[in-house]
Amino acid sequence: MLSQYISKTPKSKVLFEENKEFMPYGVSSNYRYFDPYPLYLVRGKGSKVWDIDGNEYTDYNLGFGVLEVGHANERIIEVISDTIKDSSIMGFEYYKTGTLAKIICQRYGIDMVRFSSSGTEATMHSIRLARAFTKRKKIIKFEGHYHGSHDQLLVNVNPLKVGGKVPSSSGIPDEVIQNTIIVDWNDIDSFEKVAKEDIAAVIMEPVAMNMGLIPTDKEFMKSVFELSKDKGFLVIFDETKTGGKFYNGAAGYFGVKPDIIILGKAIAGGLPLSVIGGKREIMELIGPGKVAHGGTFNANTLSVNASIVTLRELLTESAFYQLHRLSDMLEIGYRDIAEDLGVELSVSKWGPSGSIYFSEKVPKNYKEFIRMDFSRWFTYFYVMLSKGVIPMGGFNEQWTVSIKHSEEDILKHIEVAEEAIKKAKDTKTNMSIEESF
Ligand SMILES: Cc1ncc(COP(=O)(O)O)c(C=O)c1O
């Protein structure tokens, strides 16, 4: 399977050899690297991207869930072209930022927001804010949940061995993560044991999207909110991904009001913008001499205008109806393939995104996730790539459909997936997660 990928992508291989002299692994983010070398892309339009060898792919990775408006969306091009004429950075506040703040507050049920540029920055600021508000130090996070690449939450994101607290990078001192407590996702008992009066906040991906797509047990979610009220800690929804999956995000979907919400990725049509939002009494702690929040590129004119257009005109309620419908087609397609081929395959879908697992059941937490055999997944992935479909960004990612995907795109995806899963079924090797990272 790998041989097909290699024979189709000789220029990516050459570029990799050149780039790795100047960039570790030849990439700008570890998540863009996969063996034997990464794919170098040149351009995108709508649902398609093209690599440096000229191969065309239908893209379901979409910048790891960013481009629900599709690549090079005409309205985004238009608004950015107009905006840049009046400068990209004002230094002082841009006059339209408040308009965007109001749109986001009304849509996501938030009292006040501040803007940053990435999900990493927003979650980092959110835990400082939670600590300032509660005057407590400890933060609960869930194993397998990812909140960006800052030290305090870069713990048990993808540990190779189960058990104990494991930093997900070298260079993170124990002292920095001593106030981070790790709990199994969807596990009320293990949450109850640590959910005490000394906790500042619990942070979660309200639907887990960094281990495929693991649905949320509604009873578990209910217990988290109840315990937070009882014990006086805050609930932080990291909606960097989920915020773009339903019109009102996961908070709207579950009908809950978290104390702090983080948004990012899809909300600015491909431009870098993230949001730290929350209840007024918490957000009002931010300010000079109080809780720090800054960033040179925060709410730059390009991101602000792209986000206004994205939220007002592109990711509308009817757009979500269409995104969900196409994603339903994919889900049904994968289920039919599994049944027709008699392959042990489970499918999980939430809104425009979904994932497949070569296992009888969708895992319910990280421990179940890493017990799986990933060799079949990798066969599937390379066949998909060699047949012109990027099904998702990696084995712990999910598909996303954009408003530019068509039924024809979905039917092609299903057709190629059938071939890929047929090949995956015959894969004999037993590749553990250790070999996959
Ligand atoms: C749930 C979640 N939070 C935070 C982040 C970090 O966002 P960024 O890469 O914009 O820093 C990600 C990135 O994938 C994410 O999935």
mmCIF file of C-alpha atoms in Angstrom, residues 115-272:
data_model
loop_
_atom_site.group_PDB
_atom_site.id
_atom_site.type_symbol
_atom_site.label_atom_id
_atom_site.label_comp_id
_atom_site.label_asym_id
_atom_site.label_seq_id
_atom_site.Cartn_x
_atom_site.Cartn_y
_atom_site.Cartn_z
ATOM 1 C CA PHE A 115 -9.881 36.888 20.970
ATOM 2 C CA SER A 116 -6.582 35.084 20.440
ATOM 3 C CA SER A 117 -5.126 33.447 17.345
ATOM 4 C CA SER A 118 -4.908 29.727 18.166
ATOM 5 C CA GLY A 119 -6.629 27.095 20.259
ATOM 6 C CA THR A 120 -3.419 26.627 22.228
ATOM 7 C CA GLU A 121 -3.380 30.250 23.367
ATOM 8 C CA ALA A 122 -7.063 30.240 24.235
ATOM 9 C CA THR A 123 -6.929 27.136 26.461
ATOM 10 C CA MET A 124 -3.780 28.468 28.108
ATOM 11 C CA HIS A 125 -5.517 31.723 28.977
ATOM 12 C CA SER A 126 -8.642 29.893 30.106
ATOM 13 C CA ILE A 127 -6.900 27.943 32.852
ATOM 14 C CA ARG A 128 -5.216 31.088 34.163
ATOM 15 C CA LEU A 129 -8.612 32.769 34.242
ATOM 16 C CA ALA A 130 -10.224 29.824 36.030
ATOM 17 C CA ARG A 131 -7.486 29.843 38.643
ATOM 18 C CA ALA A 132 -7.830 33.573 39.175
ATOM 19 C CA PHE A 133 -11.603 33.271 39.574
ATOM 20 C CA THR A 134 -11.643 30.298 41.948
ATOM 21 C CA LYS A 135 -8.337 31.094 43.686
ATOM 22 C CA ARG A 136 -7.551 27.376 43.343
ATOM 23 C CA LYS A 137 -4.754 25.648 41.425
ATOM 24 C CA LYS A 138 -5.785 22.202 40.256
ATOM 25 C CA ILE A 139 -7.093 21.475 36.786
ATOM 26 C CA ILE A 140 -8.734 18.206 35.740
ATOM 27 C CA LYS A 141 -8.207 17.058 32.166
ATOM 28 C CA PHE A 142 -9.176 13.844 30.431
ATOM 29 C CA GLU A 143 -6.794 11.297 29.003
ATOM 30 C CA GLY A 144 -6.685 11.471 25.208
ATOM 31 C CA HIS A 145 -8.065 15.023 25.096
ATOM 32 C CA TYR A 146 -5.854 17.583 23.390
ATOM 33 C CA HIS A 147 -5.889 21.263 24.274
ATOM 34 C CA GLY A 148 -2.934 22.539 22.276
ATOM 35 C CA SER A 149 0.768 22.520 22.845
ATOM 36 C CA HIS A 150 1.343 24.412 26.088
ATOM 37 C CA ASP A 151 2.946 22.549 28.948
ATOM 38 C CA GLN A 152 0.251 22.428 31.603
ATOM 39 C CA LEU A 153 -2.287 20.577 29.470
ATOM 40 C CA LEU A 154 0.171 18.618 27.339
ATOM 41 C CA VAL A 155 -0.225 15.635 29.602
ATOM 42 C CA ASN A 156 -1.639 12.164 28.794
ATOM 43 C CA VAL A 157 -2.674 13.331 25.335
ATOM 44 C CA ASN A 158 -1.379 10.211 23.634
ATOM 45 C CA PRO A 159 0.647 8.189 26.148
ATOM 46 C CA LEU A 160 2.111 4.993 24.752
ATOM 47 C CA LYS A 161 1.659 3.193 28.037
ATOM 48 C CA VAL A 162 -1.486 3.274 30.078
ATOM 49 C CA GLY A 163 -1.306 4.273 33.740
ATOM 50 C CA GLY A 164 -0.036 7.287 35.637
ATOM 51 C CA LYS A 165 0.601 10.835 34.608
ATOM 52 C CA VAL A 166 2.690 11.110 31.444
ATOM 53 C CA PRO A 167 3.827 14.379 29.862
ATOM 54 C CA SER A 168 3.199 14.265 26.119
ATOM 55 C CA SER A 169 6.516 15.888 25.288
ATOM 56 C CA SER A 170 9.998 15.858 26.651
ATOM 57 C CA GLY A 171 11.005 19.143 28.244
ATOM 58 C CA ILE A 172 7.984 19.424 30.555
ATOM 59 C CA PRO A 173 9.112 19.574 34.200
ATOM 60 C CA ASP A 174 7.097 17.573 36.757
ATOM 61 C CA GLU A 175 6.514 20.766 38.746
ATOM 62 C CA VAL A 176 4.644 22.322 35.816
ATOM 63 C CA ILE A 177 2.137 19.494 35.629
ATOM 64 C CA GLN A 178 1.787 18.767 39.316
ATOM 65 C CA ASN A 179 -1.565 20.584 39.408
ATOM 66 C CA THR A 180 -2.922 18.785 36.357
ATOM 67 C CA ILE A 181 -5.062 15.793 37.260
ATOM 68 C CA ILE A 182 -5.814 13.098 34.687
ATOM 69 C CA VAL A 183 -9.129 11.265 34.511
ATOM 70 C CA ASP A 184 -10.619 8.697 32.089
ATOM 71 C CA TRP A 185 -13.160 10.109 29.652
ATOM 72 C CA ASN A 186 -16.782 9.044 30.181
ATOM 73 C CA ASP A 187 -15.905 7.558 33.591
ATOM 74 C CA ILE A 188 -18.030 9.051 36.363
ATOM 75 C CA ASP A 189 -16.373 7.049 39.149
ATOM 76 C CA SER A 190 -12.849 8.153 38.353
ATOM 77 C CA PHE A 191 -14.075 11.757 37.956
ATOM 78 C CA GLU A 192 -15.919 11.715 41.293
ATOM 79 C CA LYS A 193 -12.790 10.591 43.105
ATOM 80 C CA VAL A 194 -10.893 13.749 42.208
ATOM 81 C CA ALA A 195 -13.686 16.302 41.789
ATOM 82 C CA LYS A 196 -13.139 18.006 45.151
ATOM 83 C CA GLU A 197 -13.216 21.502 46.652
ATOM 84 C CA ASP A 198 -9.587 22.184 45.683
ATOM 85 C CA ILE A 199 -10.248 21.969 41.919
ATOM 86 C CA ALA A 200 -10.183 25.209 39.931
ATOM 87 C CA ALA A 201 -11.648 23.780 36.732
ATOM 88 C CA VAL A 202 -12.262 20.781 34.564
ATOM 89 C CA ILE A 203 -11.379 21.230 30.903
ATOM 90 C CA MET A 204 -12.720 18.908 28.239
ATOM 91 C CA GLU A 205 -13.349 18.449 24.564
ATOM 92 C CA PRO A 206 -17.139 18.064 24.929
ATOM 93 C CA VAL A 207 -16.942 15.424 22.202
ATOM 94 C CA ALA A 208 -13.513 13.795 22.077
ATOM 95 C CA MET A 209 -11.949 14.485 18.688
ATOM 96 C CA ASN A 210 -8.317 13.706 19.195
ATOM 97 C CA MET A 211 -8.791 9.961 19.437
ATOM 98 C CA GLY A 212 -10.962 9.581 16.371
ATOM 99 C CA LEU A 213 -14.404 10.643 17.486
ATOM 100 C CA ILE A 214 -15.541 9.313 20.833
ATOM 101 C CA PRO A 215 -19.108 10.241 21.744
ATOM 102 C CA THR A 216 -19.985 11.639 25.127
ATOM 103 C CA ASP A 217 -22.051 9.791 27.672
ATOM 104 C CA LYS A 218 -24.836 12.241 28.505
ATOM 105 C CA GLU A 219 -25.110 11.007 32.101
ATOM 106 C CA PHE A 220 -21.392 11.556 32.516
ATOM 107 C CA MET A 221 -21.712 15.119 31.206
ATOM 108 C CA LYS A 222 -24.600 15.744 33.602
ATOM 109 C CA SER A 223 -22.550 14.496 36.561
ATOM 110 C CA VAL A 224 -19.631 16.750 35.650
ATOM 111 C CA PHE A 225 -21.901 19.817 35.748
ATOM 112 C CA GLU A 226 -23.569 18.704 38.993
ATOM 113 C CA LEU A 227 -20.240 18.107 40.710
ATOM 114 C CA SER A 228 -18.897 21.431 39.485
ATOM 115 C CA LYS A 229 -21.821 23.199 41.184
ATOM 116 C CA ASP A 230 -21.431 21.158 44.375
ATOM 117 C CA LYS A 231 -17.702 21.663 44.681
ATOM 118 C CA GLY A 232 -17.390 25.140 43.228
ATOM 119 C CA PHE A 233 -15.095 24.504 40.274
ATOM 120 C CA LEU A 234 -15.538 25.764 36.725
ATOM 121 C CA VAL A 235 -16.385 23.765 33.610
ATOM 122 C CA ILE A 236 -14.341 24.744 30.559
ATOM 123 C CA PHE A 237 -15.537 23.502 27.185
ATOM 124 C CA ASP A 238 -12.647 23.408 24.750
ATOM 125 C CA GLU A 239 -14.752 23.800 21.613
ATOM 126 C CA THR A 240 -11.784 24.428 19.327
ATOM 127 C CA LYS A 241 -13.127 21.589 17.209
ATOM 128 C CA THR A 242 -16.689 21.023 18.420
ATOM 129 C CA GLY A 243 -17.670 24.691 18.125
ATOM 130 C CA GLY A 244 -17.747 24.325 14.358
ATOM 131 C CA LYS A 245 -19.714 21.093 14.208
ATOM 132 C CA PHE A 246 -23.175 22.332 15.195
ATOM 133 C CA TYR A 247 -24.627 25.798 14.728
ATOM 134 C CA ASN A 248 -24.398 26.586 18.465
ATOM 135 C CA GLY A 249 -21.469 24.274 19.192
ATOM 136 C CA ALA A 250 -21.437 21.477 21.740
ATOM 137 C CA ALA A 251 -22.838 23.656 24.525
ATOM 138 C CA GLY A 252 -25.915 24.264 22.372
ATOM 139 C CA TYR A 253 -26.093 20.625 21.358
ATOM 140 C CA PHE A 254 -26.000 19.358 24.947
ATOM 141 C CA GLY A 255 -28.097 22.256 26.239
ATOM 142 C CA VAL A 256 -25.585 23.238 28.928
ATOM 143 C CA LYS A 257 -23.920 26.476 29.996
ATOM 144 C CA PRO A 258 -20.217 25.966 30.675
ATOM 145 C CA ASP A 259 -18.427 28.674 32.653
ATOM 146 C CA ILE A 260 -15.824 29.172 29.929
ATOM 147 C CA ILE A 261 -15.943 28.232 26.228
ATOM 148 C CA ILE A 262 -12.994 28.114 23.844
ATOM 149 C CA LEU A 263 -13.619 28.389 20.105
ATOM 150 C CA GLY A 264 -11.161 28.153 17.226
ATOM 151 C CA LYS A 265 -10.513 26.399 13.922
ATOM 152 C CA ALA A 266 -13.643 26.589 11.713
ATOM 153 C CA ILE A 267 -15.096 29.876 12.959
ATOM 154 C CA ALA A 268 -12.921 32.174 10.842
ATOM 155 C CA GLY A 269 -13.136 30.529 7.421
ATOM 156 C CA GLY A 270 -9.484 29.468 7.403
ATOM 157 C CA LEU A 271 -7.920 32.470 9.134
ATOM 158 C CA PRO A 272 -6.289 32.193 12.573
#
